[in-house]
Amino acid sequence: MKLQNPYSIIIFTGTFFLSLFLYQCKTTIQSIQPMGEVISPTGNPITAEKIELGRKLFFDKQLSSDGTVSCATCHLPQYAFSDQKSFSDGVQGRKTQRNAPSILNAGYLPTVMYDGYIKTLELQVIVPIQEHVEMDMNMLDLLKRLKANEEYQESAKRIFNRDFDAFVLTRSISAFERSLISQNSRFDQYMSGNKKAITKNEIAGWNLFSDVLYCTKCHPAPSFTTYLPENNGLYLDYGTDLGRFRIFNDSNDIGKFKVPSLRNLELTFPYMHDGSLKNIEEVIKHYQSGGKNHPNKNKIIQKIDLNSTQIKQLKEFLLTLTDTSYMSQFR
Ligand code: HEC
Ligand code: HEC
């Protein structure tokens, strides 16, 4: 090639950098790292005994005022620790105001709840216990009740070297939550080198999700969430649940909810903070439309054109994120 002509030089260098850029894009996609270890806070190292105590408490209905509701009433193991209902059932037939999220991989959450503001799992534990529509339990009464239980009191002494108290309750339940890992989906197997783990159509769906569409801006692998509060244009008027707005009363937060992980979607329907979208098709329709033009909608979300094959591929890719291997401990 003759490079004397200045235009050819520009075209040549341009092409060179473009190929370098495309090559780099490709390598980042291929080198998605696994999620790494869950880091426990220094005050609460994870141990097998603590997990076991937390697990008993998680499934114990004594944690609610009328003895009918445990954490697992709304976070069922077989549904990726969610409950396949738009709103969940608390004590006395009361309903929650939001859809129960999966708590698999909860140990990675930098903030807890849809509003994205509670800093640790330890702090979260007492919220549902005291919440009127969930377990509606007075903490002092609860601690008395649990301390009177010989097995709990004995475990508290043995593991924490203290009487059963709020420290023991919150530390053990959160240790149990940090043990709930689900990262061996077919997609993970594919990313760790087993090229046969997913089909051609599923790969095409992944390419749409990650390269063609903008989904990975908020749902990047391997966690499939940025964990940030975002408005995805679900509504023009968010009605009674204004999302993160309720924490700081900042109008820029209206309609912002923490981006959920897309792992185990197959088990966690219905979708969104209010369970208003019944299935994956409805979710794809929402994103195809570009969402409602709420002033806080993230501008990345725009109308997209997808043909029926692409819709099918996108859905098939999303279904490769299911991993129920964690269930072996719950059968
Ligand atoms: C009556 C149903 C119900 C019960 C009982 C319940 N939860 Fe939840 N849980 C929910 C709902 C609904 C949310 C979403 C609330 C929100 O974000 O405002 C939630 C959110 C969570 C989250 C946050 C997950 C995330 O992605 O941010 C954790 C962790 C959690 N619950 C753990 C527990 C534990 C531990 C217990 C028992 C002490 C419990 N839940 C009891 C319904 C319930
Ligand atoms: C600007 C950030 C953003 C982008 C881009 C985005 N999402 Fe979301 N996504 C969210 C938020 C926020 C929610 C939760 C909204 C709520 O709870 O009301 C969500 C929820 C979902 C859910 C439901 C999950 C559940 O458990 O309820 C699915 C499925 C989903 N998105 C898929 C996609 C797909 C597919 C794309 C690309 C076409 C995409 N998202 C692009 C922010 C985003």
mmCIF file of C-alpha atoms in Angstrom, residues 11-220:
data_model
loop_
_atom_site.group_PDB
_atom_site.id
_atom_site.type_symbol
_atom_site.label_atom_id
_atom_site.label_comp_id
_atom_site.label_asym_id
_atom_site.label_seq_id
_atom_site.Cartn_x
_atom_site.Cartn_y
_atom_site.Cartn_z
ATOM 1 C CA ILE A 11 -7.790 6.010 6.641
ATOM 2 C CA PHE A 12 -5.033 3.556 7.455
ATOM 3 C CA THR A 13 -4.528 4.800 11.033
ATOM 4 C CA GLY A 14 -8.304 5.087 11.475
ATOM 5 C CA THR A 15 -8.829 1.482 10.432
ATOM 6 C CA PHE A 16 -5.935 0.384 12.593
ATOM 7 C CA PHE A 17 -7.384 1.989 15.742
ATOM 8 C CA LEU A 18 -10.903 0.862 14.935
ATOM 9 C CA SER A 19 -9.753 -2.765 14.676
ATOM 10 C CA LEU A 20 -7.796 -2.379 17.894
ATOM 11 C CA PHE A 21 -10.933 -0.984 19.570
ATOM 12 C CA LEU A 22 -13.142 -3.803 18.240
ATOM 13 C CA TYR A 23 -10.540 -6.354 19.278
ATOM 14 C CA GLN A 24 -10.517 -4.874 22.795
ATOM 15 C CA CYS A 25 -14.328 -5.000 22.985
ATOM 16 C CA LYS A 26 -14.167 -8.639 22.076
ATOM 17 C CA THR A 27 -11.532 -9.441 24.679
ATOM 18 C CA THR A 28 -13.453 -7.721 27.483
ATOM 19 C CA ILE A 29 -16.503 -9.822 26.645
ATOM 20 C CA GLN A 30 -14.487 -13.002 26.636
ATOM 21 C CA SER A 31 -12.655 -12.274 29.851
ATOM 22 C CA ILE A 32 -15.592 -11.726 32.197
ATOM 23 C CA GLN A 33 -14.326 -12.636 35.622
ATOM 24 C CA PRO A 34 -16.360 -14.632 38.117
ATOM 25 C CA MET A 35 -17.875 -12.712 41.056
ATOM 26 C CA GLY A 36 -15.101 -13.596 43.523
ATOM 27 C CA GLU A 37 -15.480 -14.393 47.202
ATOM 28 C CA VAL A 38 -18.143 -12.855 49.403
ATOM 29 C CA ILE A 39 -16.438 -10.553 51.893
ATOM 30 C CA SER A 40 -17.911 -10.607 55.395
ATOM 31 C CA PRO A 41 -17.634 -7.488 57.577
ATOM 32 C CA THR A 42 -14.731 -7.688 60.052
ATOM 33 C CA GLY A 43 -17.120 -7.899 63.001
ATOM 34 C CA ASN A 44 -18.920 -10.916 61.563
ATOM 35 C CA PRO A 45 -16.650 -13.587 60.078
ATOM 36 C CA ILE A 46 -18.631 -16.397 58.498
ATOM 37 C CA THR A 47 -18.485 -19.836 60.151
ATOM 38 C CA ALA A 48 -20.381 -23.072 59.535
ATOM 39 C CA GLU A 49 -22.002 -22.938 63.003
ATOM 40 C CA LYS A 50 -23.154 -19.351 62.507
ATOM 41 C CA ILE A 51 -24.658 -20.209 59.124
ATOM 42 C CA GLU A 52 -26.512 -23.131 60.703
ATOM 43 C CA LEU A 53 -27.970 -20.950 63.477
ATOM 44 C CA GLY A 54 -28.906 -18.246 60.948
ATOM 45 C CA ARG A 55 -30.594 -20.823 58.791
ATOM 46 C CA LYS A 56 -32.772 -22.066 61.693
ATOM 47 C CA LEU A 57 -33.793 -18.496 62.488
ATOM 48 C CA PHE A 58 -34.509 -17.737 58.814
ATOM 49 C CA PHE A 59 -37.042 -20.565 58.689
ATOM 50 C CA ASP A 60 -38.520 -19.919 62.170
ATOM 51 C CA LYS A 61 -42.077 -18.510 62.275
ATOM 52 C CA GLN A 62 -41.602 -17.492 65.919
ATOM 53 C CA LEU A 63 -39.952 -14.379 64.500
ATOM 54 C CA SER A 64 -43.430 -12.994 63.679
ATOM 55 C CA SER A 65 -46.066 -11.617 66.045
ATOM 56 C CA ASP A 66 -48.671 -14.320 65.358
ATOM 57 C CA GLY A 67 -46.233 -17.157 64.626
ATOM 58 C CA THR A 68 -47.341 -17.562 60.991
ATOM 59 C CA VAL A 69 -44.536 -15.879 59.030
ATOM 60 C CA SER A 70 -40.813 -16.603 58.710
ATOM 61 C CA CYS A 71 -38.271 -14.960 56.430
ATOM 62 C CA ALA A 72 -38.734 -17.993 54.173
ATOM 63 C CA THR A 73 -42.476 -17.287 53.790
ATOM 64 C CA CYS A 74 -41.505 -14.560 51.294
ATOM 65 C CA HIS A 75 -38.006 -15.790 50.402
ATOM 66 C CA LEU A 76 -38.564 -19.432 49.408
ATOM 67 C CA PRO A 77 -35.485 -21.514 48.540
ATOM 68 C CA GLN A 78 -37.118 -23.153 45.505
ATOM 69 C CA TYR A 79 -37.945 -19.758 43.934
ATOM 70 C CA ALA A 80 -34.388 -18.397 44.277
ATOM 71 C CA PHE A 81 -35.476 -17.017 47.672
ATOM 72 C CA SER A 82 -38.302 -14.917 46.247
ATOM 73 C CA ASP A 83 -41.983 -15.980 46.153
ATOM 74 C CA GLN A 84 -43.490 -15.718 42.648
ATOM 75 C CA LYS A 85 -46.120 -13.227 43.866
ATOM 76 C CA SER A 86 -46.432 -9.551 42.941
ATOM 77 C CA PHE A 87 -46.750 -8.683 46.625
ATOM 78 C CA SER A 88 -45.946 -10.971 49.543
ATOM 79 C CA ASP A 89 -48.094 -12.217 52.404
ATOM 80 C CA GLY A 90 -47.208 -10.918 55.861
ATOM 81 C CA VAL A 91 -48.978 -11.502 59.191
ATOM 82 C CA GLN A 92 -52.802 -11.201 59.468
ATOM 83 C CA GLY A 93 -53.270 -11.364 55.677
ATOM 84 C CA ARG A 94 -51.369 -8.098 55.197
ATOM 85 C CA LYS A 95 -49.607 -7.508 51.881
ATOM 86 C CA THR A 96 -46.168 -6.006 51.285
ATOM 87 C CA GLN A 97 -45.874 -2.870 49.167
ATOM 88 C CA ARG A 98 -43.139 -4.342 46.999
ATOM 89 C CA ASN A 99 -42.172 -7.533 45.231
ATOM 90 C CA ALA A 100 -39.867 -9.779 47.280
ATOM 91 C CA PRO A 101 -36.445 -9.896 45.600
ATOM 92 C CA SER A 102 -34.216 -12.972 45.399
ATOM 93 C CA ILE A 103 -31.602 -12.997 48.132
ATOM 94 C CA LEU A 104 -29.217 -15.385 46.378
ATOM 95 C CA ASN A 105 -25.796 -13.695 46.140
ATOM 96 C CA ALA A 106 -27.016 -11.115 48.708
ATOM 97 C CA GLY A 107 -23.519 -11.154 50.207
ATOM 98 C CA TYR A 108 -22.332 -9.034 47.271
ATOM 99 C CA LEU A 109 -24.898 -6.244 47.708
ATOM 100 C CA PRO A 110 -23.222 -2.899 48.494
ATOM 101 C CA THR A 111 -26.632 -1.645 49.632
ATOM 102 C CA VAL A 112 -29.759 -3.544 50.525
ATOM 103 C CA MET A 113 -33.435 -2.954 49.485
ATOM 104 C CA TYR A 114 -34.870 -1.386 46.324
ATOM 105 C CA ASP A 115 -34.121 2.105 47.632
ATOM 106 C CA GLY A 116 -30.421 1.236 47.766
ATOM 107 C CA TYR A 117 -29.607 2.802 51.109
ATOM 108 C CA ILE A 118 -29.316 0.208 53.913
ATOM 109 C CA LYS A 119 -25.607 -0.480 54.147
ATOM 110 C CA THR A 120 -25.362 -4.019 55.503
ATOM 111 C CA LEU A 121 -27.295 -7.268 55.719
ATOM 112 C CA GLU A 122 -26.889 -7.070 59.506
ATOM 113 C CA LEU A 123 -28.873 -3.805 59.601
ATOM 114 C CA GLN A 124 -31.533 -5.127 57.228
ATOM 115 C CA VAL A 125 -32.564 -8.100 59.394
ATOM 116 C CA ILE A 126 -34.582 -6.085 61.899
ATOM 117 C CA VAL A 127 -36.557 -4.231 59.194
ATOM 118 C CA PRO A 128 -38.946 -7.059 58.160
ATOM 119 C CA ILE A 129 -39.202 -8.257 61.769
ATOM 120 C CA GLN A 130 -40.618 -4.918 62.923
ATOM 121 C CA GLU A 131 -42.475 -4.016 59.709
ATOM 122 C CA HIS A 132 -46.246 -3.870 60.258
ATOM 123 C CA VAL A 133 -47.142 -5.674 57.012
ATOM 124 C CA GLU A 134 -44.388 -8.285 57.265
ATOM 125 C CA MET A 135 -43.633 -9.898 60.669
ATOM 126 C CA ASP A 136 -44.929 -7.080 62.916
ATOM 127 C CA MET A 137 -42.864 -8.192 65.901
ATOM 128 C CA ASN A 138 -41.630 -6.140 68.822
ATOM 129 C CA MET A 139 -37.860 -6.653 69.082
ATOM 130 C CA LEU A 140 -37.709 -6.796 72.882
ATOM 131 C CA ASP A 141 -40.483 -9.407 73.019
ATOM 132 C CA LEU A 142 -38.789 -11.365 70.261
ATOM 133 C CA LEU A 143 -35.413 -11.436 71.994
ATOM 134 C CA LYS A 144 -37.086 -12.618 75.215
ATOM 135 C CA ARG A 145 -38.877 -15.341 73.260
ATOM 136 C CA LEU A 146 -35.730 -16.552 71.489
ATOM 137 C CA LYS A 147 -33.532 -16.411 74.581
ATOM 138 C CA ALA A 148 -36.037 -18.643 76.365
ATOM 139 C CA ASN A 149 -35.500 -21.234 73.630
ATOM 140 C CA GLU A 150 -32.823 -23.554 75.002
ATOM 141 C CA GLU A 151 -31.320 -24.443 71.668
ATOM 142 C CA TYR A 152 -30.946 -20.793 70.564
ATOM 143 C CA GLN A 153 -29.556 -19.713 73.923
ATOM 144 C CA GLU A 154 -27.066 -22.609 73.937
ATOM 145 C CA SER A 155 -25.935 -21.746 70.357
ATOM 146 C CA ALA A 156 -25.523 -18.058 71.247
ATOM 147 C CA LYS A 157 -23.264 -18.989 74.175
ATOM 148 C CA ARG A 158 -21.242 -21.473 72.146
ATOM 149 C CA ILE A 159 -20.804 -19.396 68.956
ATOM 150 C CA PHE A 160 -20.823 -15.814 70.252
ATOM 151 C CA ASN A 161 -19.998 -16.317 73.902
ATOM 152 C CA ARG A 162 -22.969 -14.201 75.019
ATOM 153 C CA ASP A 163 -26.691 -14.482 75.740
ATOM 154 C CA PHE A 164 -29.068 -14.584 72.801
ATOM 155 C CA ASP A 165 -29.583 -10.931 71.840
ATOM 156 C CA ALA A 166 -30.005 -8.679 68.771
ATOM 157 C CA PHE A 167 -26.303 -9.056 67.989
ATOM 158 C CA VAL A 168 -26.618 -12.841 67.768
ATOM 159 C CA LEU A 169 -29.869 -12.628 65.771
ATOM 160 C CA THR A 170 -28.617 -10.199 63.123
ATOM 161 C CA ARG A 171 -25.072 -11.643 62.826
ATOM 162 C CA SER A 172 -26.221 -15.220 62.339
ATOM 163 C CA ILE A 173 -29.027 -14.501 59.855
ATOM 164 C CA SER A 174 -26.712 -12.363 57.729
ATOM 165 C CA ALA A 175 -23.980 -15.039 57.834
ATOM 166 C CA PHE A 176 -26.588 -17.478 56.530
ATOM 167 C CA GLU A 177 -27.545 -15.025 53.755
ATOM 168 C CA ARG A 178 -23.869 -14.664 52.748
ATOM 169 C CA SER A 179 -23.741 -18.436 52.245
ATOM 170 C CA LEU A 180 -26.437 -18.307 49.552
ATOM 171 C CA ILE A 181 -24.456 -18.415 46.327
ATOM 172 C CA SER A 182 -25.757 -19.078 42.833
ATOM 173 C CA GLN A 183 -23.074 -18.681 40.173
ATOM 174 C CA ASN A 184 -22.947 -21.914 38.278
ATOM 175 C CA SER A 185 -25.495 -21.223 35.566
ATOM 176 C CA ARG A 186 -24.937 -22.453 32.022
ATOM 177 C CA PHE A 187 -23.806 -18.908 31.202
ATOM 178 C CA ASP A 188 -21.115 -19.119 33.923
ATOM 179 C CA GLN A 189 -20.026 -22.502 32.609
ATOM 180 C CA TYR A 190 -19.732 -21.007 29.120
ATOM 181 C CA MET A 191 -17.707 -18.068 30.425
ATOM 182 C CA SER A 192 -15.359 -20.369 32.273
ATOM 183 C CA GLY A 193 -14.495 -22.180 29.075
ATOM 184 C CA ASN A 194 -17.184 -24.781 28.398
ATOM 185 C CA LYS A 195 -18.191 -23.560 24.960
ATOM 186 C CA LYS A 196 -20.853 -26.257 24.707
ATOM 187 C CA ALA A 197 -22.753 -25.031 27.764
ATOM 188 C CA ILE A 198 -24.957 -22.707 25.718
ATOM 189 C CA THR A 199 -26.511 -22.931 22.263
ATOM 190 C CA LYS A 200 -25.955 -20.753 19.194
ATOM 191 C CA ASN A 201 -29.260 -18.969 19.740
ATOM 192 C CA GLU A 202 -28.411 -18.262 23.380
ATOM 193 C CA ILE A 203 -25.049 -16.823 22.318
ATOM 194 C CA ALA A 204 -26.858 -14.680 19.759
ATOM 195 C CA GLY A 205 -29.120 -13.506 22.610
ATOM 196 C CA TRP A 206 -26.073 -12.679 24.759
ATOM 197 C CA ASN A 207 -24.562 -10.697 21.881
ATOM 198 C CA LEU A 208 -27.800 -8.740 21.537
ATOM 199 C CA PHE A 209 -27.962 -8.131 25.295
ATOM 200 C CA SER A 210 -24.347 -7.061 25.645
ATOM 201 C CA ASP A 211 -23.301 -5.568 22.282
ATOM 202 C CA VAL A 212 -26.301 -4.511 20.227
ATOM 203 C CA LEU A 213 -28.642 -3.327 22.990
ATOM 204 C CA TYR A 214 -27.692 -1.289 26.024
ATOM 205 C CA CYS A 215 -28.707 -3.809 28.706
ATOM 206 C CA THR A 216 -25.195 -4.305 30.155
ATOM 207 C CA LYS A 217 -24.998 -0.578 30.993
ATOM 208 C CA CYS A 218 -27.161 -1.421 34.001
ATOM 209 C CA HIS A 219 -27.062 -5.223 34.049
ATOM 210 C CA PRO A 220 -23.368 -6.030 33.429
#
